[in-house]
mmCIF file of N, CA and C in Angstrom:
data_model
loop_
_atom_site.group_PDB
_atom_site.id
_atom_site.type_symbol
_atom_site.label_atom_id
_atom_site.label_comp_id
_atom_site.label_asym_id
_atom_site.label_seq_id
_atom_site.Cartn_x
_atom_site.Cartn_y
_atom_site.Cartn_z
ATOM 1 N N VAL A 871 72.384 72.977 189.554
ATOM 2 C CA VAL A 871 73.676 73.603 189.387
ATOM 3 C C VAL A 871 73.687 74.267 188.025
ATOM 4 N N GLN A 872 74.179 75.488 187.971
ATOM 5 C CA GLN A 872 74.316 76.185 186.700
ATOM 6 C C GLN A 872 75.698 75.887 186.131
ATOM 7 N N TYR A 873 75.733 75.331 184.938
ATOM 8 C CA TYR A 873 76.982 74.985 184.271
ATOM 9 C C TYR A 873 77.349 76.125 183.340
ATOM 10 N N TYR A 874 78.500 76.736 183.587
ATOM 11 C CA TYR A 874 78.965 77.895 182.816
ATOM 12 C C TYR A 874 79.603 77.418 181.527
ATOM 13 N N LEU A 875 79.070 77.866 180.399
ATOM 14 C CA LEU A 875 79.568 77.441 179.097
ATOM 15 C C LEU A 875 80.710 78.300 178.583
ATOM 16 N N GLY A 876 80.940 79.453 179.193
ATOM 17 C CA GLY A 876 82.041 80.315 178.760
ATOM 18 C C GLY A 876 81.539 81.615 178.187
ATOM 19 N N ILE A 877 82.327 82.183 177.321
ATOM 20 C CA ILE A 877 82.008 83.480 176.741
ATOM 21 C C ILE A 877 81.331 83.232 175.413
ATOM 22 N N PRO A 878 80.168 83.806 175.148
ATOM 23 C CA PRO A 878 79.407 84.728 175.978
ATOM 24 C C PRO A 878 78.900 84.025 177.243
ATOM 25 N N PRO A 879 78.590 84.820 178.266
ATOM 26 C CA PRO A 879 78.199 84.236 179.553
ATOM 27 C C PRO A 879 76.855 83.502 179.468
ATOM 28 N N VAL A 880 76.927 82.247 179.096
ATOM 29 C CA VAL A 880 75.737 81.419 178.963
ATOM 30 C C VAL A 880 75.844 80.273 179.963
ATOM 31 N N THR A 881 74.750 79.979 180.642
ATOM 32 C CA THR A 881 74.717 78.846 181.559
ATOM 33 C C THR A 881 73.539 77.948 181.200
ATOM 34 N N VAL A 882 73.673 76.691 181.528
ATOM 35 C CA VAL A 882 72.575 75.743 181.389
ATOM 36 C C VAL A 882 72.434 75.013 182.717
ATOM 37 N N GLU A 883 71.202 74.695 183.055
ATOM 38 C CA GLU A 883 70.976 73.992 184.309
ATOM 39 C C GLU A 883 71.327 72.521 184.142
ATOM 40 N N GLN A 884 72.122 72.011 185.059
ATOM 41 C CA GLN A 884 72.493 70.602 185.089
ATOM 42 C C GLN A 884 71.994 70.031 186.410
ATOM 43 N N VAL A 885 71.370 68.881 186.356
ATOM 44 C CA VAL A 885 70.903 68.229 187.573
ATOM 45 C C VAL A 885 71.926 67.164 187.955
ATOM 46 N N ILE A 886 72.415 67.250 189.168
ATOM 47 C CA ILE A 886 73.369 66.270 189.673
ATOM 48 C C ILE A 886 72.581 65.035 190.087
ATOM 49 N N PRO A 887 72.946 63.863 189.575
ATOM 50 C CA PRO A 887 72.232 62.640 189.946
ATOM 51 C C PRO A 887 72.206 62.456 191.461
ATOM 52 N N GLY A 888 71.018 62.185 191.986
ATOM 53 C CA GLY A 888 70.862 61.998 193.422
ATOM 54 C C GLY A 888 70.593 63.282 194.173
ATOM 55 N N CYS A 889 70.358 64.373 193.456
ATOM 56 C CA CYS A 889 70.138 65.667 194.095
ATOM 57 C C CYS A 889 68.950 66.362 193.441
ATOM 58 N N THR A 890 68.301 67.227 194.205
ATOM 59 C CA THR A 890 67.205 68.014 193.659
ATOM 60 C C THR A 890 67.774 69.247 192.982
ATOM 61 N N SER A 891 66.909 70.017 192.354
ATOM 62 C CA SER A 891 67.352 71.271 191.744
ATOM 63 C C SER A 891 66.541 72.407 192.348
ATOM 64 N N PRO A 892 67.158 73.372 192.998
ATOM 65 C CA PRO A 892 68.599 73.512 193.200
ATOM 66 C C PRO A 892 69.109 72.494 194.224
ATOM 67 N N CYS A 893 70.369 72.147 194.088
ATOM 68 C CA CYS A 893 70.995 71.142 194.950
ATOM 69 C C CYS A 893 71.501 71.811 196.231
ATOM 70 N N PRO A 894 70.966 71.403 197.391
ATOM 71 C CA PRO A 894 71.475 71.965 198.646
ATOM 72 C C PRO A 894 72.960 71.642 198.820
ATOM 73 N N LEU A 895 73.693 72.548 199.432
ATOM 74 C CA LEU A 895 75.130 72.371 199.611
ATOM 75 C C LEU A 895 75.453 71.065 200.334
ATOM 76 N N SER A 896 74.671 70.716 201.343
ATOM 77 C CA SER A 896 74.945 69.481 202.093
ATOM 78 C C SER A 896 74.829 68.251 201.191
ATOM 79 N N ASP A 897 73.844 68.239 200.286
ATOM 80 C CA ASP A 897 73.704 67.124 199.344
ATOM 81 C C ASP A 897 74.836 67.133 198.318
ATOM 82 N N PHE A 898 75.196 68.326 197.847
ATOM 83 C CA PHE A 898 76.292 68.460 196.884
ATOM 84 C C PHE A 898 77.573 67.869 197.461
ATOM 85 N N ILE A 899 77.874 68.201 198.715
ATOM 86 C CA ILE A 899 79.085 67.699 199.369
ATOM 87 C C ILE A 899 78.991 66.192 199.591
ATOM 88 N N ARG A 900 77.813 65.701 199.971
ATOM 89 C CA ARG A 900 77.634 64.263 200.192
ATOM 90 C C ARG A 900 77.866 63.484 198.897
ATOM 91 N N ILE A 901 77.345 63.996 197.790
ATOM 92 C CA ILE A 901 77.429 63.293 196.511
ATOM 93 C C ILE A 901 78.811 63.433 195.868
ATOM 94 N N LEU A 902 79.369 64.635 195.908
ATOM 95 C CA LEU A 902 80.619 64.903 195.190
ATOM 96 C C LEU A 902 81.811 65.144 196.110
ATOM 97 N N GLY A 903 81.631 64.905 197.404
ATOM 98 C CA GLY A 903 82.685 65.182 198.374
ATOM 99 C C GLY A 903 83.996 64.477 198.097
ATOM 100 N N HIS A 904 83.933 63.287 197.494
ATOM 101 C CA HIS A 904 85.177 62.554 197.206
ATOM 102 C C HIS A 904 86.007 63.260 196.134
ATOM 103 N N LEU A 905 85.427 64.237 195.441
ATOM 104 C CA LEU A 905 86.161 64.996 194.424
ATOM 105 C C LEU A 905 86.735 66.304 194.967
ATOM 106 N N ILE A 906 86.323 66.685 196.180
ATOM 107 C CA ILE A 906 86.783 67.938 196.779
ATOM 108 C C ILE A 906 88.078 67.663 197.542
ATOM 109 N N PRO A 907 89.159 68.391 197.234
ATOM 110 C CA PRO A 907 90.436 68.149 197.922
ATOM 111 C C PRO A 907 90.318 68.390 199.427
ATOM 112 N N ARG A 908 90.972 67.531 200.208
ATOM 113 C CA ARG A 908 91.025 67.701 201.660
ATOM 114 C C ARG A 908 92.124 68.706 202.000
ATOM 115 N N ASP A 909 92.091 69.218 203.231
ATOM 116 C CA ASP A 909 93.077 70.215 203.659
ATOM 117 C C ASP A 909 94.508 69.733 203.453
ATOM 118 N N GLU A 910 94.775 68.470 203.810
ATOM 119 C CA GLU A 910 96.146 67.974 203.685
ATOM 120 C C GLU A 910 96.592 67.890 202.229
ATOM 121 N N GLU A 911 95.646 67.746 201.312
ATOM 122 C CA GLU A 911 95.997 67.742 199.892
ATOM 123 C C GLU A 911 96.322 69.150 199.398
ATOM 124 N N LEU A 912 95.710 70.149 200.013
ATOM 125 C CA LEU A 912 95.940 71.530 199.608
ATOM 126 C C LEU A 912 97.191 72.123 200.241
ATOM 127 N N ASN A 913 97.663 71.548 201.338
ATOM 128 C CA ASN A 913 98.804 72.093 202.067
ATOM 129 C C ASN A 913 100.139 71.499 201.643
ATOM 130 N N CYS A 914 100.178 70.808 200.531
ATOM 131 C CA CYS A 914 101.437 70.222 200.086
ATOM 132 C C CYS A 914 102.384 71.323 199.607
ATOM 133 N N PRO A 915 103.702 71.101 199.723
ATOM 134 C CA PRO A 915 104.650 72.105 199.242
ATOM 135 C C PRO A 915 104.505 72.284 197.731
ATOM 136 N N LYS A 916 104.497 73.514 197.315
ATOM 137 C CA LYS A 916 104.342 73.801 195.895
ATOM 138 C C LYS A 916 105.711 74.071 195.283
ATOM 139 N N LYS A 917 106.027 73.347 194.234
ATOM 140 C CA LYS A 917 107.288 73.517 193.527
ATOM 141 C C LYS A 917 106.981 73.827 192.077
ATOM 142 N N LYS A 918 107.844 74.586 191.457
ATOM 143 C CA LYS A 918 107.640 74.927 190.050
ATOM 144 C C LYS A 918 107.646 73.689 189.164
ATOM 145 N N ASP A 919 108.435 72.683 189.535
ATOM 146 C CA ASP A 919 108.540 71.497 188.696
ATOM 147 C C ASP A 919 107.534 70.410 189.069
ATOM 148 N N ASN A 920 106.615 70.709 189.971
ATOM 149 C CA ASN A 920 105.633 69.723 190.407
ATOM 150 C C ASN A 920 104.406 69.773 189.502
ATOM 151 N N VAL A 921 104.378 68.922 188.492
ATOM 152 C CA VAL A 921 103.241 68.895 187.571
ATOM 153 C C VAL A 921 102.139 67.976 188.075
ATOM 154 N N ALA A 922 102.393 67.239 189.151
ATOM 155 C CA ALA A 922 101.374 66.338 189.690
ATOM 156 C C ALA A 922 100.147 67.123 190.131
ATOM 157 N N ASN A 923 100.347 68.301 190.735
ATOM 158 C CA ASN A 923 99.205 69.092 191.178
ATOM 159 C C ASN A 923 98.296 69.441 190.015
ATOM 160 N N ALA A 924 98.866 69.843 188.895
ATOM 161 C CA ALA A 924 98.067 70.204 187.723
ATOM 162 C C ALA A 924 97.296 68.997 187.212
ATOM 163 N N SER A 925 97.924 67.840 187.194
ATOM 164 C CA SER A 925 97.233 66.657 186.685
ATOM 165 C C SER A 925 96.116 66.218 187.627
ATOM 166 N N VAL A 926 96.311 66.391 188.931
ATOM 167 C CA VAL A 926 95.260 66.053 189.891
ATOM 168 C C VAL A 926 94.055 66.955 189.684
ATOM 169 N N TRP A 927 94.283 68.258 189.580
ATOM 170 C CA TRP A 927 93.170 69.191 189.368
ATOM 171 C C TRP A 927 92.471 68.916 188.042
ATOM 172 N N LYS A 928 93.232 68.591 187.017
ATOM 173 C CA LYS A 928 92.631 68.275 185.717
ATOM 174 C C LYS A 928 91.739 67.045 185.842
ATOM 175 N N GLN A 929 92.224 66.011 186.513
ATOM 176 C CA GLN A 929 91.438 64.792 186.685
ATOM 177 C C GLN A 929 90.183 65.059 187.507
ATOM 178 N N LEU A 930 90.302 65.847 188.579
ATOM 179 C CA LEU A 930 89.136 66.175 189.391
ATOM 180 C C LEU A 930 88.080 66.909 188.585
ATOM 181 N N SER A 931 88.497 67.887 187.799
ATOM 182 C CA SER A 931 87.527 68.645 187.012
ATOM 183 C C SER A 931 86.887 67.766 185.943
ATOM 184 N N GLU A 932 87.662 66.861 185.336
ATOM 185 C CA GLU A 932 87.092 65.947 184.340
ATOM 186 C C GLU A 932 86.096 64.993 184.990
ATOM 187 N N ASP A 933 86.417 64.477 186.177
ATOM 188 C CA ASP A 933 85.497 63.586 186.889
ATOM 189 C C ASP A 933 84.203 64.308 187.231
ATOM 190 N N LEU A 934 84.313 65.546 187.691
ATOM 191 C CA LEU A 934 83.133 66.324 188.048
ATOM 192 C C LEU A 934 82.272 66.592 186.822
ATOM 193 N N ARG A 935 82.887 66.996 185.720
ATOM 194 C CA ARG A 935 82.122 67.235 184.487
ATOM 195 C C ARG A 935 81.414 65.968 184.023
ATOM 196 N N ARG A 936 82.114 64.834 184.079
ATOM 197 C CA ARG A 936 81.537 63.566 183.646
ATOM 198 C C ARG A 936 80.342 63.188 184.526
ATOM 199 N N LYS A 937 80.483 63.390 185.834
ATOM 200 C CA LYS A 937 79.405 63.040 186.762
ATOM 201 C C LYS A 937 78.185 63.919 186.534
ATOM 202 N N ILE A 938 78.398 65.195 186.229
ATOM 203 C CA ILE A 938 77.284 66.109 185.995
ATOM 204 C C ILE A 938 76.618 65.825 184.649
ATOM 205 N N LYS A 939 77.407 65.596 183.622
ATOM 206 C CA LYS A 939 76.855 65.422 182.275
ATOM 207 C C LYS A 939 76.249 64.048 182.044
ATOM 208 N N ASN A 940 76.769 63.030 182.701
ATOM 209 C CA ASN A 940 76.304 61.655 182.469
ATOM 210 C C ASN A 940 75.754 61.061 183.756
ATOM 211 N N PRO A 941 74.482 61.350 184.035
ATOM 212 C CA PRO A 941 73.887 60.860 185.298
ATOM 213 C C PRO A 941 73.890 59.355 185.419
#
């Protein structure tokens, strides 16, 4: 997996624990699938005052970064 560091457009290769490099999509989903939102999680009513969605996405991205960086 190429980890995007930001601007300037620099990437570094990260190996996901339990996966080869490059990581096939099926393995990626098997390993990290619990972090991918399900359809019912994406279809919730969106309200301007609903900050729970933002906190969920923040937690998911932090979990994913931690899993990639700390095998």
